[in-house]
mmCIF file of C-alpha atoms in Angstrom:
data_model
loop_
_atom_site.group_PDB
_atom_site.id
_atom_site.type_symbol
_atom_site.label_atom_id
_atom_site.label_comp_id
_atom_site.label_asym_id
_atom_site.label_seq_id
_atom_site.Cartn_x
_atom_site.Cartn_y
_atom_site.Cartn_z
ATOM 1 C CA UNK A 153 0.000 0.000 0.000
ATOM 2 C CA UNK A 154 2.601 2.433 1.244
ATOM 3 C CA UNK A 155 4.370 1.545 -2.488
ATOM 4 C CA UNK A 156 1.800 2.268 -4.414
ATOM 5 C CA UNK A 157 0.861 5.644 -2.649
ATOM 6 C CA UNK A 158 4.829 6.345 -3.056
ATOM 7 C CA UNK A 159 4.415 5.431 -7.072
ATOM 8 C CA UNK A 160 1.458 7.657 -7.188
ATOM 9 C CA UNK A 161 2.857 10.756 -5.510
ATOM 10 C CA UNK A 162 5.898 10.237 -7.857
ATOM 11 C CA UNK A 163 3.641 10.347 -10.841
ATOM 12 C CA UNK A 164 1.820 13.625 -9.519
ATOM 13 C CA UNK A 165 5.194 15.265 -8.869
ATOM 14 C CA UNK A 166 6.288 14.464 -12.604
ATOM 15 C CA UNK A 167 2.924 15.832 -14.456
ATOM 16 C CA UNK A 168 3.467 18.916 -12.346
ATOM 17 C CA UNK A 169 7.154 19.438 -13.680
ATOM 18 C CA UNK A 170 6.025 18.923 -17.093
ATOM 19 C CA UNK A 171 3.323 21.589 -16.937
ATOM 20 C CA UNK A 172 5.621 24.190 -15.441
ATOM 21 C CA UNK A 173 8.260 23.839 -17.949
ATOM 22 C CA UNK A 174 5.101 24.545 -20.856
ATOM 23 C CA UNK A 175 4.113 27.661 -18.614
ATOM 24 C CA UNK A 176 7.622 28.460 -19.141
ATOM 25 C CA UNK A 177 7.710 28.059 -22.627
ATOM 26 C CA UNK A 178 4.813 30.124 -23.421
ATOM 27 C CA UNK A 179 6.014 33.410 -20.783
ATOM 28 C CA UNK A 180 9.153 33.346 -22.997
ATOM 29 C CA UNK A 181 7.200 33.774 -26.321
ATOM 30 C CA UNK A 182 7.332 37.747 -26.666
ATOM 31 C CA UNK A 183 3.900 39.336 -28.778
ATOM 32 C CA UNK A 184 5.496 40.935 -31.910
ATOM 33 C CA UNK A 185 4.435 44.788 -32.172
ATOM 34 C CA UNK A 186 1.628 45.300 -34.467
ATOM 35 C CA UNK A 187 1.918 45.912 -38.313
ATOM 36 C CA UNK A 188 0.649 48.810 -39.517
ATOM 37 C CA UNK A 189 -0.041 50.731 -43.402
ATOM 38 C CA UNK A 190 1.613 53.724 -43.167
ATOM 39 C CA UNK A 191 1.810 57.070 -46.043
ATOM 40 C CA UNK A 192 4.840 59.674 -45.928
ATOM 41 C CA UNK A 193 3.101 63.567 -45.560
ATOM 42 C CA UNK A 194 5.210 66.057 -47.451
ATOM 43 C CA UNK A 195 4.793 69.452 -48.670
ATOM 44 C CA UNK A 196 2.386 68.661 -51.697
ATOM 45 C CA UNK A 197 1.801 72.281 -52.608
ATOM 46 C CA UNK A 198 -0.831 71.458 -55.961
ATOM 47 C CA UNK A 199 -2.006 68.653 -54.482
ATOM 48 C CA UNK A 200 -4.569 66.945 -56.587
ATOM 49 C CA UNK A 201 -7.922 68.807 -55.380
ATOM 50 C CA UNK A 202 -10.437 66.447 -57.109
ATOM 51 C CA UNK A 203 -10.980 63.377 -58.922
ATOM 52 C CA UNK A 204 -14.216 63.892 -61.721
ATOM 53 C CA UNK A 205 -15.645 61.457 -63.900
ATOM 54 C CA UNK A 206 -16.218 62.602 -67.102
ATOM 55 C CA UNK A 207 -17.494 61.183 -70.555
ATOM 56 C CA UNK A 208 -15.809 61.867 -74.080
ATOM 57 C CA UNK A 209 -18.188 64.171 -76.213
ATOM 58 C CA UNK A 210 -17.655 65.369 -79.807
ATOM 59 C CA UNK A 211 -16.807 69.408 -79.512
ATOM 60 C CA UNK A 212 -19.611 69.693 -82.608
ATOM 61 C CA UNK A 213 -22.647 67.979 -81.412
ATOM 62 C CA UNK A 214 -25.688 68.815 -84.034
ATOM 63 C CA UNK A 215 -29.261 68.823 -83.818
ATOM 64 C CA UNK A 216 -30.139 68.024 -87.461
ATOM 65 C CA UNK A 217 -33.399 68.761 -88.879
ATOM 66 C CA UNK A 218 -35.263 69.097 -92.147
ATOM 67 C CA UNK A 219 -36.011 73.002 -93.308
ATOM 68 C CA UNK A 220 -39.342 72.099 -94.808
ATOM 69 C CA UNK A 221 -41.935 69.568 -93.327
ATOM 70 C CA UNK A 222 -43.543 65.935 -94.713
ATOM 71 C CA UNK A 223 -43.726 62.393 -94.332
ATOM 72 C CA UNK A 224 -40.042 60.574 -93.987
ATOM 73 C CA UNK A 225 -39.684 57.897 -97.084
ATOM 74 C CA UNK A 226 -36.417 56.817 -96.031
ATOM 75 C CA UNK A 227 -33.588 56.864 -92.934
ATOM 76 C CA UNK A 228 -30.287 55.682 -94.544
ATOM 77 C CA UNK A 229 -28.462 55.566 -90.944
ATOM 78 C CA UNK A 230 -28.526 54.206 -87.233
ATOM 79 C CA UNK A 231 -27.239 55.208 -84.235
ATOM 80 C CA UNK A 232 -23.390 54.745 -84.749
ATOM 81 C CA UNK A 233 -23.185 54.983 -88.297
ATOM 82 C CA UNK A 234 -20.649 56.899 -89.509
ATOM 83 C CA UNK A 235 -20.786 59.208 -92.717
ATOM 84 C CA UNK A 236 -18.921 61.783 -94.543
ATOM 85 C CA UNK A 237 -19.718 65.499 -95.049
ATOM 86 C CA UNK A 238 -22.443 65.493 -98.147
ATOM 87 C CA UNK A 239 -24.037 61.871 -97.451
ATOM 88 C CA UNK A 240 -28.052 61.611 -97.815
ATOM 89 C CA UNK A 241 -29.290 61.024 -94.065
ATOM 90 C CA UNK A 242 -32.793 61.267 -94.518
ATOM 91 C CA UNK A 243 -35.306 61.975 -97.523
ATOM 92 C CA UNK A 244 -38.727 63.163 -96.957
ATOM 93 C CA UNK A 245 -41.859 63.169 -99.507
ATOM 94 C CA UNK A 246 -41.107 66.144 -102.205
ATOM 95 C CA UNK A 247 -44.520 66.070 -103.753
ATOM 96 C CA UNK A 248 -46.028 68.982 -101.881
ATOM 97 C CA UNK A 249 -42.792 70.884 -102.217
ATOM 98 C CA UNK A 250 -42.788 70.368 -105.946
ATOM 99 C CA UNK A 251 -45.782 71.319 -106.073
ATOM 100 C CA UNK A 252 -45.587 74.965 -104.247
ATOM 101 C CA UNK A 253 -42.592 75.168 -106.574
ATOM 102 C CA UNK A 254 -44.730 74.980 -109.597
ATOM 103 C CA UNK A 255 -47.184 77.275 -108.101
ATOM 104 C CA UNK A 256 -44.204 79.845 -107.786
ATOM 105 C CA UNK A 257 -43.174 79.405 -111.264
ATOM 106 C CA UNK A 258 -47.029 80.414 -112.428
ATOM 107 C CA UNK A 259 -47.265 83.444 -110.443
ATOM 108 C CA UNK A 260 -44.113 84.461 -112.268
ATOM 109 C CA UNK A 261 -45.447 83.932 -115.330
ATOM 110 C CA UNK A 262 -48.519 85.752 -114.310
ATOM 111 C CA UNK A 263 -46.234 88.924 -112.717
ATOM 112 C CA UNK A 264 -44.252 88.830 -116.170
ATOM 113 C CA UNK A 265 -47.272 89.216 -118.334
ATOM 114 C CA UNK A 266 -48.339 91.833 -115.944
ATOM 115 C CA UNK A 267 -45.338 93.465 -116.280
ATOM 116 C CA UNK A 268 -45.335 93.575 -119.980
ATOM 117 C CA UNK A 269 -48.404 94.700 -120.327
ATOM 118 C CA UNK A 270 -47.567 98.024 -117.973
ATOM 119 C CA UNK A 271 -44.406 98.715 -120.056
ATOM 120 C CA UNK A 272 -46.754 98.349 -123.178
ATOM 121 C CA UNK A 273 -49.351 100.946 -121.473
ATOM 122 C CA UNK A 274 -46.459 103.231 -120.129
ATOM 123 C CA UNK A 275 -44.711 103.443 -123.825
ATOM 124 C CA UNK A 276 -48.085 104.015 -125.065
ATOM 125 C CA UNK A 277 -48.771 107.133 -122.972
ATOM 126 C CA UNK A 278 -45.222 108.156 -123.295
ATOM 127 C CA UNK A 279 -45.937 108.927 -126.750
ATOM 128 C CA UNK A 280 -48.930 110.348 -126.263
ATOM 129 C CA UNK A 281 -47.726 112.902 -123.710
ATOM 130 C CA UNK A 282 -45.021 113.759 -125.436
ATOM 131 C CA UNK A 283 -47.624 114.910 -128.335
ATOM 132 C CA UNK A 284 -49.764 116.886 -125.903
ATOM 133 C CA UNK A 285 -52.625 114.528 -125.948
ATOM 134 C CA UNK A 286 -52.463 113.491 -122.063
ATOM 135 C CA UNK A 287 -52.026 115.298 -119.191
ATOM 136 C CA UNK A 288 -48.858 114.551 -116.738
ATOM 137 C CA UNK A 289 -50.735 113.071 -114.551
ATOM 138 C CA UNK A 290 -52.023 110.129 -116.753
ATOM 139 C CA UNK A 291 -48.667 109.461 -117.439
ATOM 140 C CA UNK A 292 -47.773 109.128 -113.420
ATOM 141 C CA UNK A 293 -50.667 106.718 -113.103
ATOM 142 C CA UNK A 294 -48.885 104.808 -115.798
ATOM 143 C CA UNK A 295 -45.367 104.787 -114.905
ATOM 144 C CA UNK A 296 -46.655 103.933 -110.917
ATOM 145 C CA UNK A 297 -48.751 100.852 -112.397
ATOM 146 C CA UNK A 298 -45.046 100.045 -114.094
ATOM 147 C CA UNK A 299 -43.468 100.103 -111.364
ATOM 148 C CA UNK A 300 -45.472 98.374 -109.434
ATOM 149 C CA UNK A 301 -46.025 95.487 -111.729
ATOM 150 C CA UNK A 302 -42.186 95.218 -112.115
ATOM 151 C CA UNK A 303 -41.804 94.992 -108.012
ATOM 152 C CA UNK A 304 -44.210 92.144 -108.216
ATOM 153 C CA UNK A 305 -42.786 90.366 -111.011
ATOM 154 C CA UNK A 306 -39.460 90.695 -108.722
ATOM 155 C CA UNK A 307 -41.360 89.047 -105.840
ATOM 156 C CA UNK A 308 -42.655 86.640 -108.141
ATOM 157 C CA UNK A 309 -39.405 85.544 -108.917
ATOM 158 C CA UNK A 310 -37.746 85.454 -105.104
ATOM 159 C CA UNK A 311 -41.085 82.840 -104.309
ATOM 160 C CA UNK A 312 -40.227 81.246 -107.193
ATOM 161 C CA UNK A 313 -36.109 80.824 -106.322
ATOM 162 C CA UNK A 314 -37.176 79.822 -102.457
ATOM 163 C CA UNK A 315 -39.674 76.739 -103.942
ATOM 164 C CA UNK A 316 -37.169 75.755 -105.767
ATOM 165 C CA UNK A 317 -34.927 75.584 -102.609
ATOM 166 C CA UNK A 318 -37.215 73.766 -100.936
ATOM 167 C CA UNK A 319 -37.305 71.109 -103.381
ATOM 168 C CA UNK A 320 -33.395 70.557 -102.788
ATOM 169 C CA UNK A 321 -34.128 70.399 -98.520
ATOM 170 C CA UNK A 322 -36.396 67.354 -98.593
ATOM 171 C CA UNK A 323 -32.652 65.432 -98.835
ATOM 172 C CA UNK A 324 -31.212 66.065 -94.981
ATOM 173 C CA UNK A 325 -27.689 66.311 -95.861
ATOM 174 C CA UNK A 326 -24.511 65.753 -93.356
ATOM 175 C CA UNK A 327 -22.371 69.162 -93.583
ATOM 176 C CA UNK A 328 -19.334 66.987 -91.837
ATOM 177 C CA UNK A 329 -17.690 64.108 -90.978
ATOM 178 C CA UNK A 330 -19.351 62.043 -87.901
ATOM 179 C CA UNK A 331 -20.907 59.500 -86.129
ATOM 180 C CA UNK A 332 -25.017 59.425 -85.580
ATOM 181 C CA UNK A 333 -25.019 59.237 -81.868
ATOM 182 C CA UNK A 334 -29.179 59.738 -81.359
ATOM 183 C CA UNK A 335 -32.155 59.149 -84.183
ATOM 184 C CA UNK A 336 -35.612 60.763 -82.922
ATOM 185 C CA UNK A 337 -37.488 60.017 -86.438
ATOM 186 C CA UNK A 338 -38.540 56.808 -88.244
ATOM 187 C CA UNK A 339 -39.571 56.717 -91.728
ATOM 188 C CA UNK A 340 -43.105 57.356 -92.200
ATOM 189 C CA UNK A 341 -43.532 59.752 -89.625
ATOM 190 C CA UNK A 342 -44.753 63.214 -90.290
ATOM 191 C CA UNK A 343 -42.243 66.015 -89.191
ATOM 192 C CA UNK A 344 -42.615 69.657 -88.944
ATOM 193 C CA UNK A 345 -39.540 72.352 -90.550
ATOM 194 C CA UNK A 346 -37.137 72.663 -87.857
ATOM 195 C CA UNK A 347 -37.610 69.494 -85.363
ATOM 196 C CA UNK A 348 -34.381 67.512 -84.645
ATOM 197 C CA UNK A 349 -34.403 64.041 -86.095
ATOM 198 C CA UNK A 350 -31.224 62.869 -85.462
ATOM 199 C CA UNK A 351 -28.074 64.122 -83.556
ATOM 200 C CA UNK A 352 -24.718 64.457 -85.384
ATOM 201 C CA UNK A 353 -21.218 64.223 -83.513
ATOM 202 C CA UNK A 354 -17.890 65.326 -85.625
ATOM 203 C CA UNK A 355 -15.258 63.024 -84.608
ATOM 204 C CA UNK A 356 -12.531 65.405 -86.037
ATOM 205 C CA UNK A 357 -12.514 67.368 -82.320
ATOM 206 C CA UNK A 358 -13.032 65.046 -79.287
ATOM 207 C CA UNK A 359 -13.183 66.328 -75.659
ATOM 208 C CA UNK A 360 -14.480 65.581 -71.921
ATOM 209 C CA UNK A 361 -17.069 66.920 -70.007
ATOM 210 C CA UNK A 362 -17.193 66.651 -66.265
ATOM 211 C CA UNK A 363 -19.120 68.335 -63.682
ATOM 212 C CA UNK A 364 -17.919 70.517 -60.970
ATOM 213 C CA UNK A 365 -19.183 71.228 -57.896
ATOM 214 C CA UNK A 366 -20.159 74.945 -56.528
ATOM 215 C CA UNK A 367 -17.559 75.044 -53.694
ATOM 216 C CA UNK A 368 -14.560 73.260 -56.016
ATOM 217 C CA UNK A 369 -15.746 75.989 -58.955
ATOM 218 C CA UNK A 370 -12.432 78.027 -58.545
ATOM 219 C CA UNK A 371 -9.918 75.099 -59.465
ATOM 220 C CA UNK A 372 -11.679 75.147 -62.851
ATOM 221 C CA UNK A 373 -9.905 78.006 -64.910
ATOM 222 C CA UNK A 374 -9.939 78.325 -68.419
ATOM 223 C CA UNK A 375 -6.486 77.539 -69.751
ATOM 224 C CA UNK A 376 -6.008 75.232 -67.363
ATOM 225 C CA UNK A 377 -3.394 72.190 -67.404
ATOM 226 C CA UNK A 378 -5.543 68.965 -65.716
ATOM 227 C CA UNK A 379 -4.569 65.552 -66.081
ATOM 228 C CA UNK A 380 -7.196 62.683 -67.799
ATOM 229 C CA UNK A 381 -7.258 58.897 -67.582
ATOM 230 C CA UNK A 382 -9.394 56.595 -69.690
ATOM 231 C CA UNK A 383 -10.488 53.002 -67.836
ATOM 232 C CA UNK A 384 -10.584 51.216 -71.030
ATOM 233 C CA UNK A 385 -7.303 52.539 -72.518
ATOM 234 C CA UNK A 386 -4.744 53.277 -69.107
ATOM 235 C CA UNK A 387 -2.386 55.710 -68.838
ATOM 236 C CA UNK A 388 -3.276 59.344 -68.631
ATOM 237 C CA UNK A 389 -2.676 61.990 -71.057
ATOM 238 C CA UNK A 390 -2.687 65.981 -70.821
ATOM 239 C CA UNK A 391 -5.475 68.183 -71.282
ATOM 240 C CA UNK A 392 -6.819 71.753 -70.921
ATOM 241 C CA UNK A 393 -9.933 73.283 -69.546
ATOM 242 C CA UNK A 394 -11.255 74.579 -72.410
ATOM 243 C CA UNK A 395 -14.773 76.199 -71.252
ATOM 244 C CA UNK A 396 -16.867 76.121 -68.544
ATOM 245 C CA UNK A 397 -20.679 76.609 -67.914
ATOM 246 C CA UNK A 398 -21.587 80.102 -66.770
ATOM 247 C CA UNK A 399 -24.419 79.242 -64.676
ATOM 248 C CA UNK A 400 -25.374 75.674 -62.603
ATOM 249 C CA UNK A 401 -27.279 72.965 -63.457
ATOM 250 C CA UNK A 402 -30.468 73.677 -62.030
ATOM 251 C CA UNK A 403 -31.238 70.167 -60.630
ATOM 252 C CA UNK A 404 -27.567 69.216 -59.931
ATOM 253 C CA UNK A 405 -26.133 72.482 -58.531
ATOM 254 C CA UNK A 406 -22.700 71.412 -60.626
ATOM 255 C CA UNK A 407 -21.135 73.835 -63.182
ATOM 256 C CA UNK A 408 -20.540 71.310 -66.788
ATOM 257 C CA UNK A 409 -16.379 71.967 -67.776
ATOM 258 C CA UNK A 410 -15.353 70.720 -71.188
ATOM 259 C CA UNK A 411 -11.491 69.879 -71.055
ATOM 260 C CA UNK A 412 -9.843 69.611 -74.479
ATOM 261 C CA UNK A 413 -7.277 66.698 -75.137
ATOM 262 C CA UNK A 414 -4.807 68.415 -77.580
ATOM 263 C CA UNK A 415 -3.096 64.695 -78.266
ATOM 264 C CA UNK A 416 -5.788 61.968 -77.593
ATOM 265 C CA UNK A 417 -4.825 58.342 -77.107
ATOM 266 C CA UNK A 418 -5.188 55.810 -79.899
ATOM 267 C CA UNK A 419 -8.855 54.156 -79.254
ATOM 268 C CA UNK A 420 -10.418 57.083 -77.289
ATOM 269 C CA UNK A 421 -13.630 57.059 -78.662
ATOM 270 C CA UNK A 422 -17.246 58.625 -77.923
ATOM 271 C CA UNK A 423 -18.602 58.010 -74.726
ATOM 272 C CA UNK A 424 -15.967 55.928 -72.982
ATOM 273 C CA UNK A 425 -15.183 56.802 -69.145
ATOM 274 C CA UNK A 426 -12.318 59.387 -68.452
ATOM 275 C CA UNK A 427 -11.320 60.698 -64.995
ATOM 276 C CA UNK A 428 -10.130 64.160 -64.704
ATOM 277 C CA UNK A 429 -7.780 64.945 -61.815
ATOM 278 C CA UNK A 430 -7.787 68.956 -61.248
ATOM 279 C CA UNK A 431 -5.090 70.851 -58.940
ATOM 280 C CA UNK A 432 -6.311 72.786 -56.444
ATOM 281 C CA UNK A 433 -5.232 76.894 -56.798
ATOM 282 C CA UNK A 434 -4.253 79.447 -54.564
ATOM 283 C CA UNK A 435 -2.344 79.238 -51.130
ATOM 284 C CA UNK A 436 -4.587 76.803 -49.509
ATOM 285 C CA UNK A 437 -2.495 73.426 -51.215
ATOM 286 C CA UNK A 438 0.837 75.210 -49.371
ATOM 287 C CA UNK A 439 2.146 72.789 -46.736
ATOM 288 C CA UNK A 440 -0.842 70.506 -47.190
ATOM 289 C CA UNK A 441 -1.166 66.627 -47.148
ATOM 290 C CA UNK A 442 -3.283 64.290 -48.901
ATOM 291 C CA UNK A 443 -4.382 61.229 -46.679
ATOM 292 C CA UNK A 444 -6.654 58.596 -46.760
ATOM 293 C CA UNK A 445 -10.092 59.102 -44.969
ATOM 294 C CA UNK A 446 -9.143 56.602 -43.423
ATOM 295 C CA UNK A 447 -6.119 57.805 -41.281
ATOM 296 C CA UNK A 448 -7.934 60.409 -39.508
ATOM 297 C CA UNK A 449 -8.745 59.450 -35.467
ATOM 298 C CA UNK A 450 -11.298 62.094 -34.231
ATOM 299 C CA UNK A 451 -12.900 60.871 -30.491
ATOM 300 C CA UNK A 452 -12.905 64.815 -29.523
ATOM 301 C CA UNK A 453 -13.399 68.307 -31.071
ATOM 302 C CA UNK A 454 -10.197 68.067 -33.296
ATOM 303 C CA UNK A 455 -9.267 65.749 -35.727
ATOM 304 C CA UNK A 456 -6.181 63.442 -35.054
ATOM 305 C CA UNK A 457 -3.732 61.498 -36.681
ATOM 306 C CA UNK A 458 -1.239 58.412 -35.659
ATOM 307 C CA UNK A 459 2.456 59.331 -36.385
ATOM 308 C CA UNK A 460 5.321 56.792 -36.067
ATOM 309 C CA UNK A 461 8.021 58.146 -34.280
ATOM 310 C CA UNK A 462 11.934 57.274 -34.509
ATOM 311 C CA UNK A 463 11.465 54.743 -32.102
ATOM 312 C CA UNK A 464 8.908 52.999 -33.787
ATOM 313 C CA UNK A 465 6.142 53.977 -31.298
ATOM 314 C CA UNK A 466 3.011 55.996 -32.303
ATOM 315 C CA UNK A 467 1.961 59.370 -31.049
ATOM 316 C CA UNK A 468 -1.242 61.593 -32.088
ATOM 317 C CA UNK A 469 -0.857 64.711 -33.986
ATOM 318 C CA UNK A 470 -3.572 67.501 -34.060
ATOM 319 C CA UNK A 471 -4.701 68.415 -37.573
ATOM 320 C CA UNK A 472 -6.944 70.833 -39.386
ATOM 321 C CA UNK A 473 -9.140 69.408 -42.496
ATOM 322 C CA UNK A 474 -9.097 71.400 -45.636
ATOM 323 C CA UNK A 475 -11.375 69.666 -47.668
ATOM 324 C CA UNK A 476 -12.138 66.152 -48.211
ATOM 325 C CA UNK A 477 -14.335 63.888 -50.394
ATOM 326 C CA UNK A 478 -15.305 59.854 -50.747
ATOM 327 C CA UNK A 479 -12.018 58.692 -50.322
ATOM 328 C CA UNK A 480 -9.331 61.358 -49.833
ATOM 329 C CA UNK A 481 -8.812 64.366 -46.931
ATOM 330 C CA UNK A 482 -6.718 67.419 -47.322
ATOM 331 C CA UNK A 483 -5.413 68.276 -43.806
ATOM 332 C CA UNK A 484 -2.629 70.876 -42.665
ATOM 333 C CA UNK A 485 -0.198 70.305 -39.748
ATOM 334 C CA UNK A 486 2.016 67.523 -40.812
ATOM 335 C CA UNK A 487 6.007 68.012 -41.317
ATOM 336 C CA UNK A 488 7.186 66.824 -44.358
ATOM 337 C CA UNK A 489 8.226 62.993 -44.334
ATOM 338 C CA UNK A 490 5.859 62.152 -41.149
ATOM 339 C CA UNK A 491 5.020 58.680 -41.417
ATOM 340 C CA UNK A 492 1.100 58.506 -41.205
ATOM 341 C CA UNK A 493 -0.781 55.389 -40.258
ATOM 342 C CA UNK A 494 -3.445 55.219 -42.876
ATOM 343 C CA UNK A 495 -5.030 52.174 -41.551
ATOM 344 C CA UNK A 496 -6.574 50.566 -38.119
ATOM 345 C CA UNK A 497 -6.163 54.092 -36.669
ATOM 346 C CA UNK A 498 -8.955 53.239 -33.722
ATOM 347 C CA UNK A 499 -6.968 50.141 -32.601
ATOM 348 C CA UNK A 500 -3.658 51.949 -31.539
ATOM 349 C CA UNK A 501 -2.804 53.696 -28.232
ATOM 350 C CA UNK A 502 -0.247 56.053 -27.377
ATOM 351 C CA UNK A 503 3.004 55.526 -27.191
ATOM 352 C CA UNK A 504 2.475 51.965 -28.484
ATOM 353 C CA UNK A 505 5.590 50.359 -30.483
ATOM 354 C CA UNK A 506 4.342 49.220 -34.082
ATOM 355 C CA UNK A 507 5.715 47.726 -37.318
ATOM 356 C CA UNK A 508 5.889 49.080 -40.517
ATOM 357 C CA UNK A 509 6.033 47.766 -44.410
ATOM 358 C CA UNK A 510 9.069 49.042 -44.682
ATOM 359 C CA UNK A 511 10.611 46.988 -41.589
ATOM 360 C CA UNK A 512 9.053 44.137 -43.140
#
């Protein structure tokens, strides 16, 4: 018995030196400081201001319409076709045009016999005054019915000329090179003189239009250099703000800016997605920083940030917000060449030791 109780204890005392030697084990395994995304602040005086999405418009966009009215007998294009300066768009019925045309060229034929039959009266009377036979004032009524025959006879023929015009308009004709980009007629429909039937887009000039906000109106200046990227082509190219809307959309509140690209990319096309990056102007971009929204810590009045320190620990640093959007924050206060945590700013405390992508 007293054996067995001795074997036991024995076993007891060996379980209990094996579990303070894993205790041991694990108090000797040191936590490695966290890892944390970090950005470099600088002095980023014209500092991107703004990011806009644009689309790529023709410079020349044309409401086309017919100059006379009638039923549509044939649409020779679709949206996207593209045709040269002279091609037949659209043809409309020319039988009532002809026909005022032919009514023109009767009156003139009526104002011409008119006409010669007031010169015949006024030579007449001529005569006849000159032999004494007639008062002057016969021959005034004569030479006014002369004159006004001969003014109608004129008229006669400007009706005439315009019918004949109109015959020539029932063929809409494309005064450039383009693309179709909208049709808003079908044959057989009935249209009046002047209503658009189709849209026409010169491809010779293309250009983006963005829209810019009321307060962010100042950092679009004609003239100005901007930078625009295409998502279906990459890479960015130069361009130049060109013109800009003198009054708001009503609806939107956003001022439309056209931005010319003097050297377009090969494949930029009509309607593809472009992003224009403008600067921001004036003193305001001096000694600023662009940061993720995501780096700022704010639990009180002023906004914070996390800076790593020499010694690898973190400290807050007070900073004031310029302006800020979706994704990105202007803020002043930084030294150039802080180290900014950019990420998991609410899971740090002071003066804790961290790790950064560049110790990795």
């Amino acid at each position: 018995m007293r054996r067995r109780n001795k074997g036991l204890a024995i076993a007891c005392a060996m379980v209990l030196l094996v579990s303070a030697a894993g205790c041991g084990q694990k108090q000797a395994v040191q936590e490695k400081p966290a890892l944390v995304k970090t950005q470099q602040a600088g002095d980023q005086a014209g500092t991107a201001a703004g990011v806009y999405a644009g689309t790529v418009r023709g410079r020349y966009e044309t409401n086309m319409a017919f100059q006379v009215g009638g039923q549509i007998l044939a649409r020779n294009v679709q949206v996207g076709s593209r045709v040269q300066a002279g091609d037949t768009l659209m043809v409309i019925d020319a039988k009532d045009v002809v026909q005022k045309a032919n009514q023109g060229e009767a009156a003139v034929s009526q104002a011409r016999a008119q006409l010669e039959l007031a010169q015949k009266n006024l030579a007449r009377y001529t005569e006849l005054y000159q032999a004494q036979a007639v008062s002057a004032a016969v021959l005034d009524q004569y030479q006014t019915n002369y004159d006004a025959a001969f003014a109608s006879y004129q008229n006669a023929l400007a009706q005439a000329a315009q019918g004949h015009n109109a015959v020539g308009y029932t063929n809409l004709i494309a005064g450039a090179d383009g693309v179709v980009s909208a049709v808003q007629a079908e044959e057989g429909q009935v249209v009046g003189a002047g209503q658009t039937v189709l849209t026409l887009v010169q491809t010779d000039e293309l250009e983006v239009e963005i829209n810019v906000p009321e307060s962010r109106l100042a950092d679009a200046v004609v003239g100005k250099p901007v930078r625009v990227s295409f998502w279906a082509l990459g890479g960015s190219v130069d361009g130049v703000i060109r013109e800009v809307a003198p009054m708001a959309d009503s609806a939107a509140r956003t001022y439309r800016v056209r931005v010319s690209i003097p050297q377009p990319p090969q494949g930029m096309e009509l309607g593809m997605t472009a992003s224009v990056s403008l600067e921001e102007n004036g003193p305001s971009a001096e000694g600023a920083s662009v940061l993720p929204l995501s780096a700022i810590y704010q639990t009180g009045a002023d906004p914070q940030v996390w800076v790593v320190q020499e010694d690898h620990t973190v400290a807050l640093r007070t900073v004031s917000v310029e302006n800020f959007d979706a994704n990105n924050v202007l803020v002043h206060g930084l030294r150039p060449g802080d180290l900014v945590v950019t990420a998991g700013v609410h899971k740090l405390r002071e003066g804790q030791e961290v790790r950064t992508e560049a110790d990795e």
